[in-house]
Short mmCIF file of C-alpha atoms in Angstrom, two decimals:
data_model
loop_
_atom_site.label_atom_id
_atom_site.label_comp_id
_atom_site.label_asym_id
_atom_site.label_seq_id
_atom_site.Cartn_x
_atom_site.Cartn_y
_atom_site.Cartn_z
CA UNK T 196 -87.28 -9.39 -90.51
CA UNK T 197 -88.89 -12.74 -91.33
CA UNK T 198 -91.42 -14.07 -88.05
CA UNK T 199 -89.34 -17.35 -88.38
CA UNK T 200 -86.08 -15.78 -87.77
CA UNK T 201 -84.34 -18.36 -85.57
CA UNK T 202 -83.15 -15.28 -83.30
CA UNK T 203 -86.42 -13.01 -82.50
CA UNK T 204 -88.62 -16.88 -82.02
CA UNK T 205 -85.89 -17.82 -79.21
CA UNK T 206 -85.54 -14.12 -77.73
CA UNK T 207 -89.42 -13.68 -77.78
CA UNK T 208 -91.38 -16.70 -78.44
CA UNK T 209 -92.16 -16.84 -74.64
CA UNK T 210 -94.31 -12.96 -74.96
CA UNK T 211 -97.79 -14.17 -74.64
CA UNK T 212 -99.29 -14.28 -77.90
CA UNK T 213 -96.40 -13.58 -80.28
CA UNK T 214 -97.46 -16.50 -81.99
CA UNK T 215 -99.72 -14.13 -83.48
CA UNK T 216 -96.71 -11.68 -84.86
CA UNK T 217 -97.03 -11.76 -88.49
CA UNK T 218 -94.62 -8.78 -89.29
CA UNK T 219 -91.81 -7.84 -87.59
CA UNK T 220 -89.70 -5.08 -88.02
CA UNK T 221 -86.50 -3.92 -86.46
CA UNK T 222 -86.12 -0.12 -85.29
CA UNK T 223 -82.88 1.42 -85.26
CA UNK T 224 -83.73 5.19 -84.16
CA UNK T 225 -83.07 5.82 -80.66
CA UNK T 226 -80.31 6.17 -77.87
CA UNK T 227 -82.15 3.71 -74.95
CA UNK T 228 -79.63 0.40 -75.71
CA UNK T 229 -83.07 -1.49 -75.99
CA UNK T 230 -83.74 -3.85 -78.89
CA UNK T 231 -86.57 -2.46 -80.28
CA UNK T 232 -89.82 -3.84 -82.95
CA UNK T 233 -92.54 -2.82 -85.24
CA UNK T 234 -94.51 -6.15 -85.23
CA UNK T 235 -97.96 -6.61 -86.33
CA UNK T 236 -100.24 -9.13 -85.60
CA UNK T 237 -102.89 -11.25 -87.86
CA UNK T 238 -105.66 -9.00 -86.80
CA UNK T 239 -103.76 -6.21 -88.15
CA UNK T 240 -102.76 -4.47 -85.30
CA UNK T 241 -99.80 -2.87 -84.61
CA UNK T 242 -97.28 -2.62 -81.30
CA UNK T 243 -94.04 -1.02 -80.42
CA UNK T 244 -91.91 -4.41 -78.82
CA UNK T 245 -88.71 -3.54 -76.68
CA UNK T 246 -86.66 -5.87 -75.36
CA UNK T 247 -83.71 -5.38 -72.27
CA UNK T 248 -81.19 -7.00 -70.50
CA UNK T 249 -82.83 -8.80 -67.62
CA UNK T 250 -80.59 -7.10 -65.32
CA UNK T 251 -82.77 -3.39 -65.78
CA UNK T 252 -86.28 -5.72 -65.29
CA UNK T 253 -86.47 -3.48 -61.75
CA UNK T 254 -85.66 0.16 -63.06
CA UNK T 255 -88.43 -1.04 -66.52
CA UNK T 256 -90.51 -2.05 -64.29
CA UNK T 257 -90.72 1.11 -62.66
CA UNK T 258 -90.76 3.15 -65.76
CA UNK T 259 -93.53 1.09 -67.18
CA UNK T 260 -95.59 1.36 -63.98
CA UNK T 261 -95.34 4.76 -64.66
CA UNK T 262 -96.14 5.38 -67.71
CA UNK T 263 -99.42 3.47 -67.37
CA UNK T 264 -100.29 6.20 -64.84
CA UNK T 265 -98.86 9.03 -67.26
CA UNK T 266 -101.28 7.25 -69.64
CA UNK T 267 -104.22 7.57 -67.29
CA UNK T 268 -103.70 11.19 -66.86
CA UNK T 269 -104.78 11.67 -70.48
CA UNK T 270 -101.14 11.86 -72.33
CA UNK T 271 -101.13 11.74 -75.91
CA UNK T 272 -98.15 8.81 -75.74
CA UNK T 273 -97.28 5.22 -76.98
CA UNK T 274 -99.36 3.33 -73.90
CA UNK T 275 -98.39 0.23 -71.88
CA UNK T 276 -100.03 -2.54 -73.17
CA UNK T 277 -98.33 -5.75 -71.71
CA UNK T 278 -94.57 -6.02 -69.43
CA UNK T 279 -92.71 -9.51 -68.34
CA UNK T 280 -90.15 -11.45 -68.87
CA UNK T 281 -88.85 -13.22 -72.29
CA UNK T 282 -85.80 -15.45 -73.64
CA UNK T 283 -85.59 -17.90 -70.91
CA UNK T 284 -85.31 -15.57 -68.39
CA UNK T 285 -82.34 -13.41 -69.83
CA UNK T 286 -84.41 -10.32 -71.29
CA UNK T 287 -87.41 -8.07 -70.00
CA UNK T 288 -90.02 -6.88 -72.07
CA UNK T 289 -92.33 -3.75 -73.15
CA UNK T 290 -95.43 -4.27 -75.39
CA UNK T 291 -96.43 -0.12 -76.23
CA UNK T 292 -99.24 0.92 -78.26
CA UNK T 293 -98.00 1.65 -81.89
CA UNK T 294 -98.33 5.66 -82.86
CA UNK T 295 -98.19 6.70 -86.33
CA UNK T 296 -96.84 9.82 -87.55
CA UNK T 297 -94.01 11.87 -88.42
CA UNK T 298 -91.06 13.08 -85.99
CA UNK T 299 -91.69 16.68 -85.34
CA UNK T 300 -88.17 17.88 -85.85
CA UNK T 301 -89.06 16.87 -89.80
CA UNK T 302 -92.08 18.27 -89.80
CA UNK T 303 -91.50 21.64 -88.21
CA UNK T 304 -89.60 23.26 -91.30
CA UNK T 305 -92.69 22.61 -93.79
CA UNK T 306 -95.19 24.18 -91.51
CA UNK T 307 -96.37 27.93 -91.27
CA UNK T 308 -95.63 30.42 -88.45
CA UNK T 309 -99.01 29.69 -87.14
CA UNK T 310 -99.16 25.47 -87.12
CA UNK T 311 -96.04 25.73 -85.85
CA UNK T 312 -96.99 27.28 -83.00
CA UNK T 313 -100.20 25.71 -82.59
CA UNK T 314 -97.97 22.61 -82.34
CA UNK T 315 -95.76 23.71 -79.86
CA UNK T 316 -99.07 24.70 -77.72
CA UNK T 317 -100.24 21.16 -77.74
CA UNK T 318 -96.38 19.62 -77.09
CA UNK T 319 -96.70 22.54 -73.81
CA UNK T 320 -99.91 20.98 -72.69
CA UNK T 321 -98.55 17.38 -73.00
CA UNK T 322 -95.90 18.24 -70.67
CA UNK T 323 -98.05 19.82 -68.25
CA UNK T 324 -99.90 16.61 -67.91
CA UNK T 325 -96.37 15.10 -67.36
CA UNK T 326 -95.41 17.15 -64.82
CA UNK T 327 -98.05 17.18 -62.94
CA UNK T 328 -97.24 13.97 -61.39
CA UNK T 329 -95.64 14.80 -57.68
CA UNK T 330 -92.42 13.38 -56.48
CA UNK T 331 -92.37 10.49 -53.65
CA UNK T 332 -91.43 12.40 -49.97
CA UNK T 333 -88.23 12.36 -48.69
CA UNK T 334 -86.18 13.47 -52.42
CA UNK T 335 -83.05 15.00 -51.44
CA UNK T 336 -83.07 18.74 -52.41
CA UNK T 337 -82.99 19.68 -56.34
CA UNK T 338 -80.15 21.81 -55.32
CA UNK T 339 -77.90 19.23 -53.96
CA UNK T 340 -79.00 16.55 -56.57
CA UNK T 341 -78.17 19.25 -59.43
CA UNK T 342 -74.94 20.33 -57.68
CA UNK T 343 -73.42 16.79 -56.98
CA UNK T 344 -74.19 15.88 -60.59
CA UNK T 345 -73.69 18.67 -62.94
CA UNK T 346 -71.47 21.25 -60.86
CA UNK T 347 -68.20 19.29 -61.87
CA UNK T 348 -69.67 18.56 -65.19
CA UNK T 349 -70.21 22.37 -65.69
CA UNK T 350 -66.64 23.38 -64.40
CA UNK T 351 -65.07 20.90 -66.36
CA UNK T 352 -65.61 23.68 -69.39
CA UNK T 353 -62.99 25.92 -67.94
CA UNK T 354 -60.27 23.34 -67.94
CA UNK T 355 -60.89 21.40 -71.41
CA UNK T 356 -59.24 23.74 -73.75
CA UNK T 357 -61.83 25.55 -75.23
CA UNK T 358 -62.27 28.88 -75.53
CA UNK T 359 -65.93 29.80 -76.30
CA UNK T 360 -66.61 34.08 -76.63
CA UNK T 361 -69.33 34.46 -73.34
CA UNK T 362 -68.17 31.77 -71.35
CA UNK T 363 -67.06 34.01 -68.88
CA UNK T 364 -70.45 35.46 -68.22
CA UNK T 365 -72.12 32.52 -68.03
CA UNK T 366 -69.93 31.57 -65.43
CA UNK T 367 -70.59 34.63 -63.59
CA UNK T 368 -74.39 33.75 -64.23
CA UNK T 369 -74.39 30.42 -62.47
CA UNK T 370 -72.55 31.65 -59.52
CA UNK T 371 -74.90 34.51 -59.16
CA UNK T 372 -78.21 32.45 -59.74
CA UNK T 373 -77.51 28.76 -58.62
CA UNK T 374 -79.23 29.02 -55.32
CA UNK T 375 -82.41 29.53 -57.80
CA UNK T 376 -82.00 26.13 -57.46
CA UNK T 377 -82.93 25.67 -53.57
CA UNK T 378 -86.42 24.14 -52.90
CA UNK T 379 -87.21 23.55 -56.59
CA UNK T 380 -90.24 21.29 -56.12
CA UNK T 381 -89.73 18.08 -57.75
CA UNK T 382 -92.25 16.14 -60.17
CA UNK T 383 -91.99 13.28 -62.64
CA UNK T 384 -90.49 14.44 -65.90
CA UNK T 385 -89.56 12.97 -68.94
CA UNK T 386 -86.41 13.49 -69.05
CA UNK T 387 -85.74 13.82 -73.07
CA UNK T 388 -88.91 15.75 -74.26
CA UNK T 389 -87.89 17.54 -77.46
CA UNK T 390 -88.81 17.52 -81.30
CA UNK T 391 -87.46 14.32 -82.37
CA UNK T 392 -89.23 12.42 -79.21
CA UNK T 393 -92.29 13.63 -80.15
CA UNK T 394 -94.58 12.40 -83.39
CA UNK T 395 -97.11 14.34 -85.02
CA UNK T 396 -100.26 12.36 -86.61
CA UNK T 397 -102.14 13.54 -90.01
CA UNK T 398 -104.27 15.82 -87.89
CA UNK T 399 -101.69 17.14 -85.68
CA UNK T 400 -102.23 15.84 -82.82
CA UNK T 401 -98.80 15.31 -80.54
CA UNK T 402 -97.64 11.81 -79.45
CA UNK T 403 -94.92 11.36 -76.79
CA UNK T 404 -91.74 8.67 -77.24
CA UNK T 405 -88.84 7.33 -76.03
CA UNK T 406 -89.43 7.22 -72.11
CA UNK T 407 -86.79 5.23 -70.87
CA UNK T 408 -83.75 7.21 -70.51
CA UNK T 409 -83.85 7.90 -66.82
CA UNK T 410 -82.10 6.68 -63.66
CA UNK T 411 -84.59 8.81 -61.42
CA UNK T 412 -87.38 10.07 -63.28
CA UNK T 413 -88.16 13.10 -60.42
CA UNK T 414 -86.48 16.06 -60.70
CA UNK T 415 -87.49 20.13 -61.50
CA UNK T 416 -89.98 19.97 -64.25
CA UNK T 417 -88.57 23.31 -65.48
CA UNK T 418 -84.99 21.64 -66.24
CA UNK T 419 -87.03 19.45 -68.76
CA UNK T 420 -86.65 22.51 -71.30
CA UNK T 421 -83.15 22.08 -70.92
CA UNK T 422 -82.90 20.34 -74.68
CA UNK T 423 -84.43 23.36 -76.12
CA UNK T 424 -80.60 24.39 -78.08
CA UNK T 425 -80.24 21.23 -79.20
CA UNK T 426 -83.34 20.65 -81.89
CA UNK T 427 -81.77 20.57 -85.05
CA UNK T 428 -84.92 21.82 -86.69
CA UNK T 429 -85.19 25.01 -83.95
CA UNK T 430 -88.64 26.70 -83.93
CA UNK T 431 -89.31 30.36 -82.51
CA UNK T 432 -92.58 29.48 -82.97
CA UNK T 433 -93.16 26.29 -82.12
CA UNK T 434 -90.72 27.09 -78.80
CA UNK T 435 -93.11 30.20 -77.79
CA UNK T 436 -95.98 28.10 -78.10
CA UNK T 437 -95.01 25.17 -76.23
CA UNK T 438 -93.98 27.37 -72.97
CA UNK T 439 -97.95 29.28 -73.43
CA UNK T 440 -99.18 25.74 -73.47
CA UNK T 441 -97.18 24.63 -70.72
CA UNK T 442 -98.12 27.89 -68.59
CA UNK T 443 -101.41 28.39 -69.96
CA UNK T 444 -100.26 31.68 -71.05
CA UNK T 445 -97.11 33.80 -70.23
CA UNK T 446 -94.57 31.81 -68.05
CA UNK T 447 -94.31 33.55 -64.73
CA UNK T 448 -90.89 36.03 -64.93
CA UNK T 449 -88.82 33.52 -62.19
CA UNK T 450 -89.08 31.00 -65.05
CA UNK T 451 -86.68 32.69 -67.19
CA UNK T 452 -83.88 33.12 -64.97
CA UNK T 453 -83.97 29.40 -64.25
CA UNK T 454 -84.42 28.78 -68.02
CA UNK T 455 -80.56 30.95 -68.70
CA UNK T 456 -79.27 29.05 -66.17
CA UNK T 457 -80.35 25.58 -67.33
CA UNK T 458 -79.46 26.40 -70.83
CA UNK T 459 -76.25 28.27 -70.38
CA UNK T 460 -74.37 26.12 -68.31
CA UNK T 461 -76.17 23.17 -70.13
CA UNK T 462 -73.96 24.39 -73.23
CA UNK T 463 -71.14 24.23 -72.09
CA UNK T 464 -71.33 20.67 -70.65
CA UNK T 465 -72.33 19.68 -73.55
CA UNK T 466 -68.99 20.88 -74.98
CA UNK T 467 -66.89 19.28 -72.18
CA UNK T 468 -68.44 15.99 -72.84
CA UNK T 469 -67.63 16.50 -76.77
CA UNK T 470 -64.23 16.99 -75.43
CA UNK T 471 -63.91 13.70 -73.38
CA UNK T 472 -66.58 11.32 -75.16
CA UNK T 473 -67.81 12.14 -78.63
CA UNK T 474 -64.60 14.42 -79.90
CA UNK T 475 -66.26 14.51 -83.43
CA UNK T 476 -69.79 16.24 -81.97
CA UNK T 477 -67.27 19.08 -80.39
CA UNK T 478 -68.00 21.79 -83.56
CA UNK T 479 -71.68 21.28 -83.88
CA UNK T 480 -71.60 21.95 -79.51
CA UNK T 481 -69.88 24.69 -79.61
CA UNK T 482 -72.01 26.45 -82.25
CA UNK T 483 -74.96 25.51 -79.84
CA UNK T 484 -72.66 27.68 -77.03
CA UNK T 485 -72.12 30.35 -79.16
CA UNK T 486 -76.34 30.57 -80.19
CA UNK T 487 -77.75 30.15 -76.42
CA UNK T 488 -74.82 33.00 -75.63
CA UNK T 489 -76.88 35.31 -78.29
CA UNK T 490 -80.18 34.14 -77.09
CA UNK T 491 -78.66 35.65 -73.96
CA UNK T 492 -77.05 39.40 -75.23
CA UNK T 493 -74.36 37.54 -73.77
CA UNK T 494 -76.20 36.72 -70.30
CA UNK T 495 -77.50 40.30 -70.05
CA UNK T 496 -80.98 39.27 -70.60
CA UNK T 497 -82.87 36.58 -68.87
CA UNK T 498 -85.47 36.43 -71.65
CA UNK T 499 -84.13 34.39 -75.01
CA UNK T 500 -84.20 36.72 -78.12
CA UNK T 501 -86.32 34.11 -80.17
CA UNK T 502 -89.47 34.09 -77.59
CA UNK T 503 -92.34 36.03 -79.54
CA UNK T 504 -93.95 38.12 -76.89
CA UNK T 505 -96.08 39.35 -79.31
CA UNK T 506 -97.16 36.77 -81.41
CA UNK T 507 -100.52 35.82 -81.45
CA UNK T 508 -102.68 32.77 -83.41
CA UNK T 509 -102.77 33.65 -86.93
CA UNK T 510 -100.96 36.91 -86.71
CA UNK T 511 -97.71 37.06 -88.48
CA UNK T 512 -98.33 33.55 -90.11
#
């Protein structure tokens, strides 16, 4: 995109200083609904532009707040640099820091046992930092907040159509272990932290994207491994080494009851919703059923078969 096209100089030529954008680039990756930019300036430096519908300025606003504090904690991310108002008044936007690098969901499959892993221990660490952000008083319960959204969601499964080998015991499996659930504390997550929202540089170091996918961006920080099933590029490795980064070592034994249930039921709302609202995603979902069911022995095993309990830095690389 040219810097004199007629549509980006009326949208944006009100973002202080964008009369120094000398490149501009349009990005198409991403779910958010934002419009977002490479652009470069004449110094040479580089920034990640989004721009929103004026009417989310408040929710942006909030998100941006916090990710300057996210930023402060010491998060390898794309950083707030600038946040206002643009196109007459009709659009909000976000001026990030620029990270380079290569989507780790691409990169995974080319890497050995050990960087792999080594990865996934500095992608656990990130999210620590994350997480460690608590939640505002006065949050109703994670229980009820998980119930009043998802329960419907979940039982929605049973009444779609299909028929998915396990089902049955991960229904027995929620009923038996929902109230897990109760008193949950409650921490700022990011609400869409897996492989493809996270960029690796030339030296490896982890870089966190995508931010702004949240309504309320509290909830139970263990629910954020909830998208484990669905990298496309799935990792043993780099999995077991992002929970011994998050835990600094072996995640406690509750964790992995609460992990089944996230990912079980998780599974098969993600099939109901391929029923209802993406009909064409409905095979690849159910194959994601079908694995976490495995990972499972069927829900007779709290612990996933792919965590390496005995893998070790440089051992089996």
């Amino acid at each position: 995109m040219e810097l004199n096209n007629d549509i980006f100089s009326c949208m944006c030529n009100d973002i202080p200083n964008s009369d120094t954008f000398t490149k501009i680039e349009p990005i198409n990756k991403g779910v958010s609904g934002d419009d977002k930019y490479c652009v470069e300036t004449s110094e040479g430096q580089r920034f990640l532009l989004r721009i929103s519908d004026i009417e989310s300025y408040e929710r942006k606003k909030i998100m941006y707040d916090m990710m300057e504090h996210i930023a402060s904690l010491g998060v390898s991310m794309s950083c707030p640099v600038d946040f206002g108002i643009c196109n007459g008044g009709r659009s909000v936007y976000q001026l990030l820091s620029w990270c380079d690098g290569v989507i780790a969901d691409d990169l995974i499959p080319v890497l050995s046992e050990t960087e792999q892993y080594i990865l996934g221990i500095k992608a656990g660490q990130n999210l620590s930092l994350i997480h460690s952000v608590l939640a505002p008083d006065g949050m109703v319960d994670w229980y009820d907040r998980f119930i009043e959204t998802n329960d419907s969601r979940f039982r929605s499964f049973f009444s779609c159509g299909i028929t998915i080998d396990g089902s049955d015991a991960i229904l027995d499996y929620y009923e038996k272990n929902i109230h897990l659930l109760r008193g949950r504390p409650q921490f700022f997550i990011h609400g869409d932290y897996h492989n493809e929202n996270l960029l690796v540089s030339e030296n490896h170091d982890i870089a966190v994207i995508d931010w702004d996918l949240l309504d309320s961006p509290y909830g139970d920080p263990w629910s954020e491994f909830s998208r484990i099933s669905m990298c496309a590029n799935f990792s043993p490795h780099f999995t077991t080494g992002l929970l011994r980064g998050y835990f600094d070592g072996e995640p406690p034994e509750d964790f992995w009851r609460v992990l089944a249930l996230y990912l079980s039921t998780g599974a098969l709302m993600l099939i109901s919703w391929a029923v209802y609202v993406e009909p064409e995603c409905l095979e690849e979902c159910k194959q994601i059923a079908v694995k976490v069911i495995h990972w499972f022995d069927g829900m007779r095993s709290p612990i996933p078969a792919w965590y390496l309990k005995d893998f070790t830095e440089g051992k089996n690389s």
